[in-house]
Structures are given as structure tokens and as C-alpha cells.
């Protein structure tokens, strides 16, 4: 599982003209799933994201109650090492990935996090205003 975590002043996901998820002063998490990921990996990712000390004064969303916007992003497993056309073979198929993205969201909520999401299998417009900017790649 792979996540790009960014501190944001605000972030939103729009699908077909409707805002389906939005946060202010929190974390935007772009989340990719690969074939070998499991529910245990999802729980570990949720813990790492929630406790990641990337906010001001080395604080975490767990410390501050900062909201988290989770957006599925299979392209995090794109591989363009052999040319200009990426291969997506390392990305898990939607039938495998969707339940694991949901597992991360559920685990975050179980930890007390306020979580918004994008919408799986749709064309999403993701907007963000980065703070810092602070961006970190988590690769489990």
C-alpha cells in the first residue's frame, strides 16, 4: 500500500459537479493499493497516517483532531521506467482495491479521525491548497 500525504489548508473532491468530500486544515491522502495488500496492511496504514507527525509543531492528526480526506489513486503504482507509457500492472484491480481503501477509512474512523472520501471508480476533480508545503510518501 502506498500513500502520498499532504498537509492542506483545504481540499475537496468533486464528482459530476457535486462535492463529495471536503476538509479544511488537515491531511489529503492519495492512497494506492497493490496486489499483496491485506486488511492488516490497511490497519497499519491507517495508524501511520493518523499518527504521522507532519502537522505544525510535529503534531499528528491524532493529536490535533485534524480531518483527513482519503482519495483512492491507483496511479501511485504506475511504472514508467521502460518508456513514456506507464504500466499499471502493480496496481490492484478495483475489486481488490476498493475494500482495502474502505478498510483504511474504517480504521481511521475507528481511531476517532474525522474522514472524508472521494468516490471510487469515478472521474474525480481533486483540489488542494497545500500548507508548507509538506508532502510525504508512505510505502508499506
GROMACS .gro file of C-alpha atoms in nm:
model
  140
    1UNK     CA    1   0.000   0.000   0.000
    2UNK     CA    2   0.126   0.344  -0.088
    3UNK     CA    3   0.006   0.687   0.026
    4UNK     CA    4   0.102   1.041  -0.056
    5UNK     CA    5   0.015   1.251   0.248
    6UNK     CA    6  -0.004   1.631   0.219
    7UNK     CA    7  -0.085   1.899   0.472
    8UNK     CA    8  -0.361   2.117   0.331
    9UNK     CA    9  -0.540   2.436   0.420
   10UNK     CA   10  -0.833   2.295   0.229
   11UNK     CA   11  -0.903   2.007  -0.007
   12UNK     CA   12  -1.209   1.882  -0.190
   13UNK     CA   13  -1.322   1.611  -0.429
   14UNK     CA   14  -1.589   1.686  -0.688
   15UNK     CA   15  -1.771   1.423  -0.895
   16UNK     CA   16  -2.013   1.529  -1.170
   17UNK     CA   17  -2.031   1.882  -1.029
   18UNK     CA   18  -2.107   1.764  -0.673
   19UNK     CA   19  -1.860   1.799  -0.386
   20UNK     CA   20  -1.845   1.451  -0.235
   21UNK     CA   21  -1.571   1.516   0.022
   22UNK     CA   22  -1.409   1.830   0.162
   23UNK     CA   23  -1.188   1.927   0.455
   24UNK     CA   24  -1.011   2.231   0.596
   25UNK     CA   25  -0.680   2.238   0.783
   26UNK     CA   26  -0.598   1.869   0.765
   27UNK     CA   27  -0.441   1.593   0.559
   28UNK     CA   28  -0.504   1.493   0.199
   29UNK     CA   29  -0.419   1.125   0.150
   30UNK     CA   30  -0.385   0.984  -0.201
   31UNK     CA   31  -0.400   0.608  -0.148
   32UNK     CA   32  -0.288   0.329  -0.380
   33UNK     CA   33  -0.331  -0.045  -0.333
   34UNK     CA   34  -0.120  -0.326  -0.478
   35UNK     CA   35  -0.190  -0.699  -0.518
   36UNK     CA   36  -0.022  -0.814  -0.197
   37UNK     CA   37  -0.202  -0.573   0.038
   38UNK     CA   38  -0.420  -0.713   0.315
   39UNK     CA   39  -0.658  -0.581   0.581
   40UNK     CA   40  -0.363  -0.586   0.823
   41UNK     CA   41  -0.165  -0.359   0.590
   42UNK     CA   42  -0.470  -0.130   0.571
   43UNK     CA   43  -0.484  -0.106   0.951
   44UNK     CA   44  -0.113  -0.026   0.967
   45UNK     CA   45  -0.151   0.244   0.702
   46UNK     CA   46  -0.441   0.400   0.893
   47UNK     CA   47  -0.234   0.408   1.212
   48UNK     CA   48   0.067   0.561   1.034
   49UNK     CA   49  -0.143   0.830   0.863
   50UNK     CA   50  -0.329   0.917   1.183
   51UNK     CA   51  -0.012   0.934   1.395
   52UNK     CA   52   0.216   1.090   1.132
   53UNK     CA   53   0.384   1.394   1.290
   54UNK     CA   54   0.365   1.615   0.981
   55UNK     CA   55   0.148   1.899   1.116
   56UNK     CA   56   0.273   2.217   1.287
   57UNK     CA   57   0.494   2.164   1.592
   58UNK     CA   58   0.548   1.798   1.494
   59UNK     CA   59   0.191   1.710   1.580
   60UNK     CA   60  -0.032   1.449   1.417
   61UNK     CA   61  -0.397   1.428   1.319
   62UNK     CA   62  -0.436   1.206   1.625
   63UNK     CA   63  -0.301   1.490   1.842
   64UNK     CA   64  -0.496   1.774   1.684
   65UNK     CA   65  -0.816   1.619   1.553
   66UNK     CA   66  -0.727   1.742   1.203
   67UNK     CA   67  -0.960   1.597   0.938
   68UNK     CA   68  -0.838   1.358   0.670
   69UNK     CA   69  -0.952   1.338   0.308
   70UNK     CA   70  -0.877   0.994   0.157
   71UNK     CA   71  -0.878   0.962  -0.222
   72UNK     CA   72  -0.812   0.631  -0.397
   73UNK     CA   73  -0.535   0.664  -0.655
   74UNK     CA   74  -0.430   0.352  -0.847
   75UNK     CA   75  -0.182   0.561  -1.046
   76UNK     CA   76   0.053   0.563  -0.746
   77UNK     CA   77   0.156   0.220  -0.870
   78UNK     CA   78   0.224   0.337  -1.225
   79UNK     CA   79   0.562   0.230  -1.363
   80UNK     CA   80   0.721   0.437  -1.640
   81UNK     CA   81   1.074   0.303  -1.615
   82UNK     CA   82   1.057   0.143  -1.961
   83UNK     CA   83   0.931   0.431  -2.169
   84UNK     CA   84   0.670   0.701  -2.161
   85UNK     CA   85   0.355   0.492  -2.129
   86UNK     CA   86   0.307   0.382  -1.767
   87UNK     CA   87   0.223   0.025  -1.682
   88UNK     CA   88  -0.047  -0.021  -1.419
   89UNK     CA   89   0.021  -0.391  -1.350
   90UNK     CA   90   0.136  -0.327  -0.992
   91UNK     CA   91  -0.197  -0.161  -0.905
   92UNK     CA   92  -0.456  -0.395  -0.758
   93UNK     CA   93  -0.777  -0.436  -0.960
   94UNK     CA   94  -1.073  -0.235  -0.838
   95UNK     CA   95  -1.240  -0.542  -0.686
   96UNK     CA   96  -0.938  -0.590  -0.459
   97UNK     CA   97  -0.851  -0.225  -0.401
   98UNK     CA   98  -1.191  -0.082  -0.309
   99UNK     CA   99  -1.245  -0.296   0.005
  100UNK     CA  100  -0.890  -0.217   0.121
  101UNK     CA  101  -0.936   0.159   0.071
  102UNK     CA  102  -1.260   0.125   0.268
  103UNK     CA  103  -1.068  -0.067   0.537
  104UNK     CA  104  -0.821   0.223   0.575
  105UNK     CA  105  -1.110   0.470   0.604
  106UNK     CA  106  -1.292   0.248   0.855
  107UNK     CA  107  -0.975   0.204   1.062
  108UNK     CA  108  -0.915   0.579   1.067
  109UNK     CA  109  -1.271   0.641   1.182
  110UNK     CA  110  -1.237   0.369   1.448
  111UNK     CA  111  -0.936   0.564   1.578
  112UNK     CA  112  -1.159   0.872   1.613
  113UNK     CA  113  -1.048   1.054   1.297
  114UNK     CA  114  -1.289   1.272   1.101
  115UNK     CA  115  -1.259   1.131   0.749
  116UNK     CA  116  -1.399   1.245   0.416
  117UNK     CA  117  -1.350   1.047   0.096
  118UNK     CA  118  -1.357   1.063  -0.278
  119UNK     CA  119  -1.574   0.824  -0.476
  120UNK     CA  120  -1.422   0.501  -0.603
  121UNK     CA  121  -1.439   0.426  -0.980
  122UNK     CA  122  -1.537   0.778  -1.081
  123UNK     CA  123  -1.364   1.064  -1.255
  124UNK     CA  124  -1.278   1.292  -0.963
  125UNK     CA  125  -1.161   1.651  -0.958
  126UNK     CA  126  -0.929   1.680  -0.662
  127UNK     CA  127  -0.844   2.029  -0.543
  128UNK     CA  128  -0.597   2.111  -0.269
  129UNK     CA  129  -0.426   2.410  -0.119
  130UNK     CA  130  -0.108   2.274   0.031
  131UNK     CA  131   0.035   2.413   0.352
  132UNK     CA  132   0.409   2.424   0.399
  133UNK     CA  133   0.411   2.251   0.160
  134UNK     CA  134   0.465   1.926   0.342
  135UNK     CA  135   0.431   1.606   0.140
  136UNK     CA  136   0.536   1.259   0.245
  137UNK     CA  137   0.529   0.921   0.072
  138UNK     CA  138   0.434   0.624   0.290
  139UNK     CA  139   0.513   0.291   0.128
  140UNK     CA  140   0.418  -0.026   0.317
   0.00000   0.00000   0.00000
